[in-house]
């Protein structure tokens, strides 16, 4: 039983994944804020495997220790339980600043905290970067384009955001984060990179995260009604997490300092997306039903990735079908874990 619990909790095998050895000249000390979250933990895996020293800072608001637990005890890995709204004094060569709730129900739950994290938290990380001379990458979002009037969205588009709507705490928080980054770059000569991340999915998304991919897959796996908000004609473009991580690494390494869209340009309506998931879960008997629309829900979203292609030589590689398969497999396991505990 002990072994079964350990397997279900992902605690075995305890051996670390393969880590390359880097000499002290090549090895960097890299701070990842929000490193226990969905995207952050995948980034940490790559950085650790490359042989760097990684410091994760997280307050576990939406992240989990379990996402990085396989690195506990490794001498290149350090985890700090800290809220970035408060100052932080550590040393680093590079900072990936990802700490912020990302799912609409989560960021709307405490809008003031969301704004503080993206403004005060970002000031602290830029202050840290300034003090130690670190390069810093800010995780911005396609939400800076709001409900866009230009489609697909190039980086040159200034956006269409309601400053007092329910999404404003996040959208405007990220817009200020970008402004802060370029103000620190101009005034304090901090080296900044800004990634405008579009909808990303994959394993380690929280089962109750509330975003569309986790909701639809969990519903499909349990034969529950798939809940389409509004008429389902709104569109999104979904990027698999390993592609996004490759893009973040390429951006950090490049000399391009303006904002860069990172996302997959394959666009689907949410209604189509519900059917794609239903059809990819074997034996799924879920109904697809429409419910009340969400206030200020962006109606169209698709990245123009010309800049990323040209300057980072980056484009997504994983197809929606492959990415969804890996994600469905992950959620299946999560479900069996919950069932196992509920039956004890
Ligand atoms: P996530 O919620 O899984 O991860 C965010 C992490 O930040 C969590 O571990 C959370 O505990 C931590 N955090 C939040 N507030 C904090 C605070 N005040 N102090 C310290 N840690 C804090 O979300 P994610 O999907 O991994 O998103 C990561 C980043 O990418 C976020 O900045 C998000 O805005 C951005 N982003 C993500 C997507 C996406 O589709 N996943 C799209 C656009 C932008
Ligand atoms: N800061 C931090 N860690 C550091 C350096 C600074 O958290 O290693 C915080 C600091 O507390 C300040 C913010 O970052 O609130 C901005 O720092 P900056 O040096 O730009 O401004 P100042 O200290 O003059 O306010
Ligand atoms: N959505 C939905 N059903 C759900 C969750 C989300 O129809 O159970 C819709 C939502 O209204 C939006 C799209 O799916 O149009 C993407 O929502 P998500 O919360 O994943 O991210 P967003 O891109 O809005 O930040």
Short mmCIF file of C-alpha atoms and ligand atoms in Angstrom, two decimals:
data_model
loop_
_atom_site.label_atom_id
_atom_site.label_comp_id
_atom_site.label_asym_id
_atom_site.label_seq_id
_atom_site.Cartn_x
_atom_site.Cartn_y
_atom_site.Cartn_z
CA UNK A 1 0.00 0.00 0.00
CA UNK A 2 2.81 2.38 0.97
CA UNK A 3 4.37 1.83 -2.48
CA UNK A 4 1.05 2.37 -4.26
CA UNK A 5 0.49 5.65 -2.40
CA UNK A 6 4.03 6.73 -3.26
CA UNK A 7 3.46 5.95 -6.96
CA UNK A 8 0.12 7.77 -6.98
CA UNK A 9 1.72 10.77 -5.36
CA UNK A 10 4.43 10.70 -8.00
CA UNK A 11 7.09 10.19 -5.30
CA UNK A 12 8.78 7.20 -6.98
CA UNK A 13 11.15 6.68 -8.63
CA UNK A 14 13.08 9.01 -6.34
CA UNK A 15 16.12 9.05 -8.62
CA UNK A 16 16.59 12.45 -10.24
CA UNK A 17 16.04 12.82 -13.99
CA UNK A 18 19.29 13.03 -15.99
CA UNK A 19 21.12 16.27 -15.25
CA UNK A 20 23.93 17.51 -17.47
CA UNK A 21 27.12 18.55 -15.69
CA UNK A 22 28.07 22.18 -16.31
CA UNK A 23 31.35 23.78 -15.28
CA UNK A 24 31.08 26.83 -13.04
CA UNK A 25 31.65 29.18 -16.01
CA UNK A 26 28.64 27.88 -17.97
CA UNK A 27 26.41 27.18 -15.00
CA UNK A 28 23.97 29.98 -14.25
CA UNK A 29 21.97 30.70 -11.14
CA UNK A 30 18.41 31.10 -12.35
CA UNK A 31 15.47 32.40 -10.33
CA UNK A 32 12.02 31.23 -11.40
CA UNK A 33 9.16 33.06 -9.69
CA UNK A 34 5.96 31.00 -9.82
CA UNK A 35 8.19 27.97 -10.43
CA UNK A 36 5.80 25.60 -8.61
CA UNK A 37 3.01 26.45 -11.05
CA UNK A 38 2.03 24.82 -14.31
CA UNK A 39 4.35 26.57 -16.80
CA UNK A 40 7.06 27.35 -14.22
CA UNK A 41 7.54 23.72 -13.18
CA UNK A 42 8.08 22.60 -16.79
CA UNK A 43 10.60 25.39 -17.26
CA UNK A 44 12.37 24.34 -14.05
CA UNK A 45 12.63 20.77 -15.38
CA UNK A 46 14.45 21.95 -18.51
CA UNK A 47 16.77 24.36 -16.66
CA UNK A 48 17.66 21.70 -14.07
CA UNK A 49 18.27 19.09 -16.78
CA UNK A 50 20.57 21.55 -18.55
CA UNK A 51 22.66 21.65 -15.35
CA UNK A 52 21.86 25.12 -14.02
CA UNK A 53 21.23 26.11 -10.42
CA UNK A 54 17.55 26.88 -10.00
CA UNK A 55 15.85 28.85 -7.24
CA UNK A 56 12.07 28.56 -7.21
CA UNK A 57 10.11 31.27 -5.40
CA UNK A 58 6.42 30.58 -4.91
CA UNK A 59 3.67 31.32 -2.38
CA UNK A 60 1.62 28.26 -3.50
CA UNK A 61 -1.46 30.37 -4.26
CA UNK A 62 -2.17 28.29 -7.37
CA UNK A 63 1.03 26.22 -7.55
CA UNK A 64 1.93 23.02 -5.75
CA UNK A 65 5.07 21.56 -4.23
CA UNK A 66 4.22 18.33 -6.00
CA UNK A 67 5.04 19.95 -9.38
CA UNK A 68 8.73 20.26 -8.47
CA UNK A 69 8.97 17.62 -5.75
CA UNK A 70 11.13 15.35 -7.94
CA UNK A 71 13.96 17.92 -7.53
CA UNK A 72 13.83 18.16 -3.74
CA UNK A 73 17.23 17.40 -2.27
CA UNK A 74 19.14 17.95 -5.53
CA UNK A 75 22.11 20.19 -4.85
CA UNK A 76 21.32 22.48 -7.81
CA UNK A 77 17.75 23.05 -6.61
CA UNK A 78 16.36 25.42 -4.01
CA UNK A 79 12.77 26.25 -3.11
CA UNK A 80 11.74 29.40 -1.26
CA UNK A 81 8.23 29.84 0.11
CA UNK A 82 7.76 33.57 -0.40
CA UNK A 83 5.18 36.07 -1.59
CA UNK A 84 6.85 38.34 -4.18
CA UNK A 85 4.70 41.28 -3.12
CA UNK A 86 7.35 41.50 -0.39
CA UNK A 87 10.98 42.28 -1.24
CA UNK A 88 13.29 39.36 -1.86
CA UNK A 89 17.06 39.37 -1.58
CA UNK A 90 18.78 36.53 -3.44
CA UNK A 91 21.51 36.40 -6.08
CA UNK A 92 20.77 35.37 -9.67
CA UNK A 93 22.13 35.67 -13.22
CA UNK A 94 18.72 35.30 -14.86
CA UNK A 95 15.14 35.71 -13.65
CA UNK A 96 12.05 34.15 -15.22
CA UNK A 97 9.25 36.13 -13.59
CA UNK A 98 6.13 33.97 -13.87
CA UNK A 99 4.47 34.46 -10.48
CA UNK A 100 0.86 35.52 -10.98
CA UNK A 101 -2.45 33.69 -10.91
CA UNK A 102 -3.34 32.92 -14.54
CA UNK A 103 -6.78 31.37 -14.62
CA UNK A 104 -9.75 33.81 -14.79
CA UNK A 105 -11.68 32.33 -11.80
CA UNK A 106 -8.49 32.42 -9.71
CA UNK A 107 -7.38 35.92 -10.58
CA UNK A 108 -10.92 37.29 -10.22
CA UNK A 109 -11.27 35.68 -6.78
CA UNK A 110 -8.87 38.21 -5.28
CA UNK A 111 -8.43 41.08 -7.76
CA UNK A 112 -6.49 43.28 -5.36
CA UNK A 113 -3.94 40.54 -4.73
CA UNK A 114 -3.67 39.95 -8.49
CA UNK A 115 -2.85 43.62 -9.09
CA UNK A 116 -0.39 43.71 -6.19
CA UNK A 117 1.39 40.62 -7.49
CA UNK A 118 1.72 42.03 -11.01
CA UNK A 119 2.68 45.56 -9.95
CA UNK A 120 4.47 45.47 -6.56
CA UNK A 121 5.73 41.94 -7.22
CA UNK A 122 7.12 42.97 -10.61
CA UNK A 123 8.75 46.09 -9.13
CA UNK A 124 10.48 43.88 -6.56
CA UNK A 125 11.76 41.48 -9.20
CA UNK A 126 12.95 44.37 -11.40
CA UNK A 127 14.60 45.93 -8.34
CA UNK A 128 16.31 42.61 -7.69
CA UNK A 129 17.42 42.37 -11.34
CA UNK A 130 18.77 45.91 -11.10
CA UNK A 131 20.70 45.23 -7.89
CA UNK A 132 22.37 42.03 -9.09
CA UNK A 133 22.60 42.90 -12.80
CA UNK A 134 20.42 39.94 -13.85
CA UNK A 135 18.56 39.57 -17.12
CA UNK A 136 14.81 39.31 -16.46
CA UNK A 137 12.03 37.79 -18.54
CA UNK A 138 8.51 38.95 -17.70
CA UNK A 139 5.61 36.55 -18.40
CA UNK A 140 3.03 38.82 -19.97
CA UNK A 141 -0.10 37.65 -21.73
CA UNK A 142 -2.32 37.85 -24.81
CA UNK A 143 -4.80 39.50 -22.41
CA UNK A 144 -2.92 42.77 -22.95
CA UNK A 145 -4.83 42.82 -26.27
CA UNK A 146 -8.15 42.53 -24.36
CA UNK A 147 -11.13 41.80 -26.62
CA UNK A 148 -9.13 42.51 -29.78
CA UNK A 149 -10.30 44.62 -32.70
CA UNK A 150 -7.35 43.40 -34.80
CA UNK A 151 -7.11 39.74 -35.78
CA UNK A 152 -4.76 37.88 -35.55
CA UNK A 153 -2.89 39.95 -32.96
CA UNK A 154 0.59 41.29 -33.82
CA UNK A 155 2.81 42.80 -31.08
CA UNK A 156 2.26 46.25 -32.60
CA UNK A 157 -1.45 46.16 -31.64
CA UNK A 158 -2.14 48.29 -28.52
CA UNK A 159 -5.16 46.33 -27.39
CA UNK A 160 -8.75 46.90 -26.32
CA UNK A 161 -9.07 46.42 -22.57
CA UNK A 162 -11.91 47.47 -20.26
CA UNK A 163 -9.99 49.06 -17.36
CA UNK A 164 -12.78 48.50 -14.81
CA UNK A 165 -14.14 45.11 -15.93
CA UNK A 166 -13.76 41.81 -14.07
CA UNK A 167 -10.61 40.86 -16.04
CA UNK A 168 -8.95 44.25 -15.54
CA UNK A 169 -6.98 43.20 -12.43
CA UNK A 170 -5.08 40.74 -14.61
CA UNK A 171 -5.05 42.53 -17.99
CA UNK A 172 -4.10 45.93 -16.61
CA UNK A 173 -1.76 44.32 -14.05
CA UNK A 174 0.18 42.72 -16.91
CA UNK A 175 0.10 45.91 -18.97
CA UNK A 176 1.66 47.79 -16.05
CA UNK A 177 4.18 44.95 -15.63
CA UNK A 178 5.26 45.52 -19.25
CA UNK A 179 5.44 49.30 -18.70
CA UNK A 180 7.54 48.73 -15.57
CA UNK A 181 9.90 46.42 -17.48
CA UNK A 182 10.57 49.01 -20.18
CA UNK A 183 10.85 51.83 -17.61
CA UNK A 184 13.52 49.86 -15.71
CA UNK A 185 15.22 49.07 -19.01
CA UNK A 186 15.30 52.72 -20.03
CA UNK A 187 16.07 54.36 -16.71
CA UNK A 188 18.07 51.68 -14.87
CA UNK A 189 19.54 49.79 -17.86
CA UNK A 190 18.00 46.50 -16.74
CA UNK A 191 18.10 43.86 -19.49
CA UNK A 192 14.46 42.82 -20.03
CA UNK A 193 12.57 40.32 -22.18
CA UNK A 194 8.78 40.31 -22.47
CA UNK A 195 6.83 37.21 -23.54
CA UNK A 196 3.17 37.69 -24.44
CA UNK A 197 1.94 34.19 -23.74
CA UNK A 198 -1.22 32.90 -25.43
CA UNK A 199 -3.41 30.07 -24.03
CA UNK A 200 -1.14 27.20 -23.01
CA UNK A 201 -2.11 23.73 -21.81
CA UNK A 202 -0.55 20.45 -20.74
CA UNK A 203 0.15 18.14 -17.80
CA UNK A 204 0.30 19.74 -14.31
CA UNK A 205 -2.56 22.12 -15.00
CA UNK A 206 -4.59 21.98 -11.83
CA UNK A 207 -7.72 19.80 -12.11
CA UNK A 208 -9.80 22.58 -10.59
CA UNK A 209 -7.90 25.34 -12.34
CA UNK A 210 -11.11 26.55 -14.03
CA UNK A 211 -9.58 27.17 -17.45
CA UNK A 212 -11.24 25.67 -20.48
CA UNK A 213 -8.77 22.83 -21.17
CA UNK A 214 -8.86 21.38 -17.65
CA UNK A 215 -12.62 21.91 -17.32
CA UNK A 216 -13.48 20.19 -20.61
CA UNK A 217 -11.11 17.25 -20.14
CA UNK A 218 -12.22 16.61 -16.55
CA UNK A 219 -15.87 16.81 -17.64
CA UNK A 220 -15.27 14.47 -20.61
CA UNK A 221 -13.41 11.92 -18.49
CA UNK A 222 -16.30 11.75 -16.00
CA UNK A 223 -19.12 11.84 -18.59
CA UNK A 224 -20.30 15.14 -17.11
CA UNK A 225 -21.85 17.92 -19.19
CA UNK A 226 -19.22 19.91 -21.09
CA UNK A 227 -19.95 23.54 -20.19
CA UNK A 228 -19.56 25.99 -23.08
CA UNK A 229 -19.89 29.56 -21.83
CA UNK A 230 -21.95 31.76 -24.17
CA UNK A 231 -22.64 30.70 -27.76
CA UNK A 232 -19.29 28.93 -28.15
CA UNK A 233 -18.35 30.97 -31.22
CA UNK A 234 -15.52 32.77 -29.36
CA UNK A 235 -12.12 31.47 -30.45
CA UNK A 236 -8.82 30.55 -28.78
CA UNK A 237 -5.52 29.12 -30.05
CA UNK A 238 -3.89 26.52 -27.80
CA UNK A 239 -0.16 25.99 -27.37
CA UNK A 240 1.36 22.87 -25.78
CA UNK A 241 3.51 23.62 -22.74
CA UNK A 242 6.81 22.18 -24.04
CA UNK A 243 6.56 24.48 -27.08
CA UNK A 244 6.00 27.47 -24.83
CA UNK A 245 8.98 26.56 -22.63
CA UNK A 246 11.19 26.32 -25.75
CA UNK A 247 9.98 29.80 -26.71
CA UNK A 248 10.73 31.25 -23.27
CA UNK A 249 14.27 29.82 -23.35
CA UNK A 250 14.84 31.14 -26.88
CA UNK A 251 13.59 34.58 -25.89
CA UNK A 252 15.82 34.76 -22.81
CA UNK A 253 18.82 33.75 -24.95
CA UNK A 254 18.09 36.20 -27.77
CA UNK A 255 19.07 39.84 -28.03
CA UNK A 256 15.52 40.87 -29.02
CA UNK A 257 14.14 43.13 -26.29
CA UNK A 258 10.66 44.12 -27.49
CA UNK A 259 7.56 42.05 -26.57
CA UNK A 260 7.20 38.72 -28.39
CA UNK A 261 4.00 36.70 -28.88
CA UNK A 262 4.43 33.05 -27.90
CA UNK A 263 1.52 30.84 -28.86
CA UNK A 264 0.16 28.41 -31.39
CA UNK A 265 -1.66 30.07 -34.32
CA UNK A 266 -4.07 27.14 -34.86
CA UNK A 267 -7.44 28.66 -33.94
CA UNK A 268 -10.68 26.94 -32.93
CA UNK A 269 -14.04 28.07 -31.67
CA UNK A 270 -14.79 26.91 -28.11
CA UNK A 271 -17.73 24.86 -29.45
CA UNK A 272 -15.34 23.05 -31.86
CA UNK A 273 -12.87 22.60 -29.02
CA UNK A 274 -15.55 20.92 -26.87
CA UNK A 275 -16.21 18.43 -29.70
CA UNK A 276 -12.49 17.81 -30.28
CA UNK A 277 -12.05 16.85 -26.62
CA UNK A 278 -15.22 14.79 -26.48
CA UNK A 279 -14.07 12.82 -29.55
CA UNK A 280 -10.57 12.29 -28.17
CA UNK A 281 -11.73 10.77 -24.87
CA UNK A 282 -12.63 7.15 -25.68
CA UNK A 283 -16.22 6.20 -24.84
CA UNK A 284 -17.11 9.73 -23.71
CA UNK A 285 -20.88 10.13 -23.24
CA UNK A 286 -20.83 13.79 -22.18
CA UNK A 287 -23.35 16.24 -23.59
CA UNK A 288 -22.10 19.62 -24.76
CA UNK A 289 -24.32 22.37 -23.31
CA UNK A 290 -24.25 26.14 -23.55
CA UNK A 291 -24.49 28.24 -20.42
CA UNK A 292 -24.43 31.96 -19.56
CA UNK A 293 -21.73 34.00 -21.31
CA UNK A 294 -18.81 35.39 -19.30
CA UNK A 295 -18.57 39.17 -18.91
CA UNK A 296 -15.94 40.78 -21.18
CA UNK A 297 -14.93 37.39 -22.64
CA UNK A 298 -12.55 38.10 -25.55
CA UNK A 299 -14.29 36.96 -28.73
CA UNK A 300 -11.27 36.13 -30.90
CA UNK A 301 -7.71 35.28 -30.09
CA UNK A 302 -4.91 34.07 -32.31
CA UNK A 303 -1.25 35.05 -32.18
CA UNK A 304 0.66 36.51 -35.10
CA UNK A 305 4.02 34.82 -34.49
CA UNK A 306 6.02 36.46 -37.28
CA UNK A 307 8.34 38.16 -34.75
CA UNK A 308 9.07 34.91 -32.85
CA UNK A 309 9.75 33.09 -36.13
CA UNK A 310 12.04 35.79 -37.40
CA UNK A 311 13.96 36.73 -34.25
CA UNK A 312 13.85 33.53 -32.16
CA UNK A 313 13.56 30.99 -35.00
CA UNK A 314 10.77 29.55 -32.91
CA UNK A 315 7.43 28.06 -33.79
CA UNK A 316 5.26 25.44 -32.07
CA UNK A 317 5.86 21.81 -33.01
CA UNK A 318 3.32 19.80 -31.02
CA UNK A 319 -0.05 19.28 -32.73
CA UNK A 320 -3.28 19.83 -30.80
CA UNK A 321 -4.07 16.14 -31.07
CA UNK A 322 -0.73 15.00 -29.59
CA UNK A 323 -0.73 17.66 -26.90
CA UNK A 324 -4.29 16.85 -25.89
CA UNK A 325 -3.50 13.13 -25.73
CA UNK A 326 -0.66 13.76 -23.26
CA UNK A 327 -2.89 16.10 -21.25
CA UNK A 328 -5.83 13.67 -21.20
CA UNK A 329 -3.48 10.90 -19.99
CA UNK A 330 -2.29 13.17 -17.19
CA UNK A 331 -5.81 14.09 -16.07
CA UNK A 332 -6.82 10.41 -16.17
CA UNK A 333 -4.07 9.70 -13.66
CA UNK A 334 -5.07 12.67 -11.52
CA UNK A 335 -8.60 11.32 -11.46
CA UNK A 336 -7.46 7.86 -10.37
CA UNK A 337 -5.38 9.47 -7.64
CA UNK A 338 -8.46 11.31 -6.30
CA UNK A 339 -10.60 8.19 -6.57
CA UNK A 340 -7.94 6.18 -4.72
CA UNK A 341 -7.90 8.64 -1.80
CA UNK A 342 -11.68 8.97 -1.70
CA UNK A 343 -11.97 5.20 -1.35
CA UNK A 344 -9.56 4.96 1.59
P1 LIG B 1 -0.09 28.92 -12.44
O1 LIG B 1 -1.20 29.51 -11.63
O2 LIG B 1 -0.02 27.44 -12.55
O3 LIG B 1 1.33 29.44 -11.91
C1 LIG B 1 1.54 30.67 -11.30
C2 LIG B 1 2.41 30.44 -10.08
O4 LIG B 1 2.67 31.70 -9.44
C3 LIG B 1 1.77 29.54 -9.03
O5 LIG B 1 2.68 28.55 -8.63
C4 LIG B 1 1.41 30.50 -7.90
O6 LIG B 1 1.40 29.86 -6.64
C5 LIG B 1 2.52 31.54 -8.03
N1 LIG B 1 2.17 32.85 -7.45
C6 LIG B 1 1.04 33.57 -7.65
N2 LIG B 1 1.09 34.71 -6.95
C7 LIG B 1 2.28 34.72 -6.29
C8 LIG B 1 2.91 35.62 -5.38
N3 LIG B 1 2.32 36.77 -5.01
N4 LIG B 1 4.14 35.31 -4.88
C9 LIG B 1 4.75 34.15 -5.23
N5 LIG B 1 4.19 33.25 -6.09
C10 LIG B 1 2.97 33.54 -6.60
O7 LIG B 1 -0.19 29.60 -13.88
P2 LIG B 1 0.63 29.32 -15.21
O8 LIG B 1 -0.35 28.94 -16.24
O9 LIG B 1 1.79 28.46 -14.95
O10 LIG B 1 1.13 30.81 -15.56
C11 LIG B 1 2.46 31.22 -15.36
C12 LIG B 1 2.65 32.62 -15.90
O11 LIG B 1 2.37 32.67 -17.29
C13 LIG B 1 1.73 33.66 -15.25
O12 LIG B 1 2.43 34.87 -15.07
C14 LIG B 1 0.63 33.85 -16.27
O13 LIG B 1 0.07 35.13 -16.17
C15 LIG B 1 1.39 33.65 -17.57
N6 LIG B 1 0.49 33.19 -18.64
C16 LIG B 1 0.03 31.91 -18.68
C17 LIG B 1 -0.84 31.52 -19.69
C18 LIG B 1 -1.37 30.12 -19.78
O14 LIG B 1 -2.21 29.85 -20.64
N7 LIG B 1 -0.94 29.19 -18.98
C19 LIG B 1 -1.24 32.45 -20.66
C20 LIG B 1 -0.76 33.74 -20.57
C21 LIG B 1 0.11 34.11 -19.57
N1 LIG B 2 14.13 44.87 -4.13
C1 LIG B 2 14.07 43.53 -3.84
N2 LIG B 2 15.22 42.79 -3.94
C2 LIG B 2 16.42 43.33 -4.29
C3 LIG B 2 16.46 44.71 -4.61
C4 LIG B 2 15.28 45.46 -4.52
O1 LIG B 2 13.03 42.98 -3.53
O2 LIG B 2 17.39 42.58 -4.35
C5 LIG B 2 12.90 45.67 -4.04
C6 LIG B 2 13.08 46.86 -3.14
O3 LIG B 2 12.58 46.54 -1.85
C7 LIG B 2 12.24 47.94 -3.79
C8 LIG B 2 11.98 47.43 -5.21
O4 LIG B 2 12.63 46.18 -5.32
O5 LIG B 2 11.00 48.04 -3.14
C9 LIG B 2 12.50 48.37 -6.26
O6 LIG B 2 13.88 48.49 -6.10
P1 LIG B 2 14.66 49.74 -6.70
O7 LIG B 2 16.09 49.54 -6.39
O8 LIG B 2 14.29 49.92 -8.11
O9 LIG B 2 14.02 50.98 -5.96
P2 LIG B 2 14.12 51.57 -4.53
O10 LIG B 2 14.80 50.57 -3.62
O11 LIG B 2 14.90 52.82 -4.73
O12 LIG B 2 12.69 51.79 -4.17
N1 LIG B 3 -14.79 28.49 -21.32
C1 LIG B 3 -15.90 27.68 -21.50
N2 LIG B 3 -16.17 26.73 -20.56
C2 LIG B 3 -15.39 26.53 -19.47
C3 LIG B 3 -14.25 27.36 -19.29
C4 LIG B 3 -14.00 28.34 -20.23
O1 LIG B 3 -16.64 27.82 -22.48
O2 LIG B 3 -15.70 25.62 -18.66
C5 LIG B 3 -14.49 29.49 -22.35
C6 LIG B 3 -14.28 30.91 -21.84
O3 LIG B 3 -15.50 31.58 -21.74
C7 LIG B 3 -13.35 31.50 -22.89
C8 LIG B 3 -12.52 30.29 -23.34
O4 LIG B 3 -13.25 29.14 -22.94
O5 LIG B 3 -14.07 31.96 -23.97
C9 LIG B 3 -11.13 30.25 -22.71
O6 LIG B 3 -11.28 30.40 -21.33
P1 LIG B 3 -10.08 30.24 -20.29
O7 LIG B 3 -10.67 30.55 -18.95
O8 LIG B 3 -9.43 28.93 -20.45
O9 LIG B 3 -9.01 31.33 -20.68
P2 LIG B 3 -9.03 32.82 -21.25
O10 LIG B 3 -8.47 32.69 -22.62
O11 LIG B 3 -10.43 33.34 -21.27
O12 LIG B 3 -8.15 33.56 -20.32
#
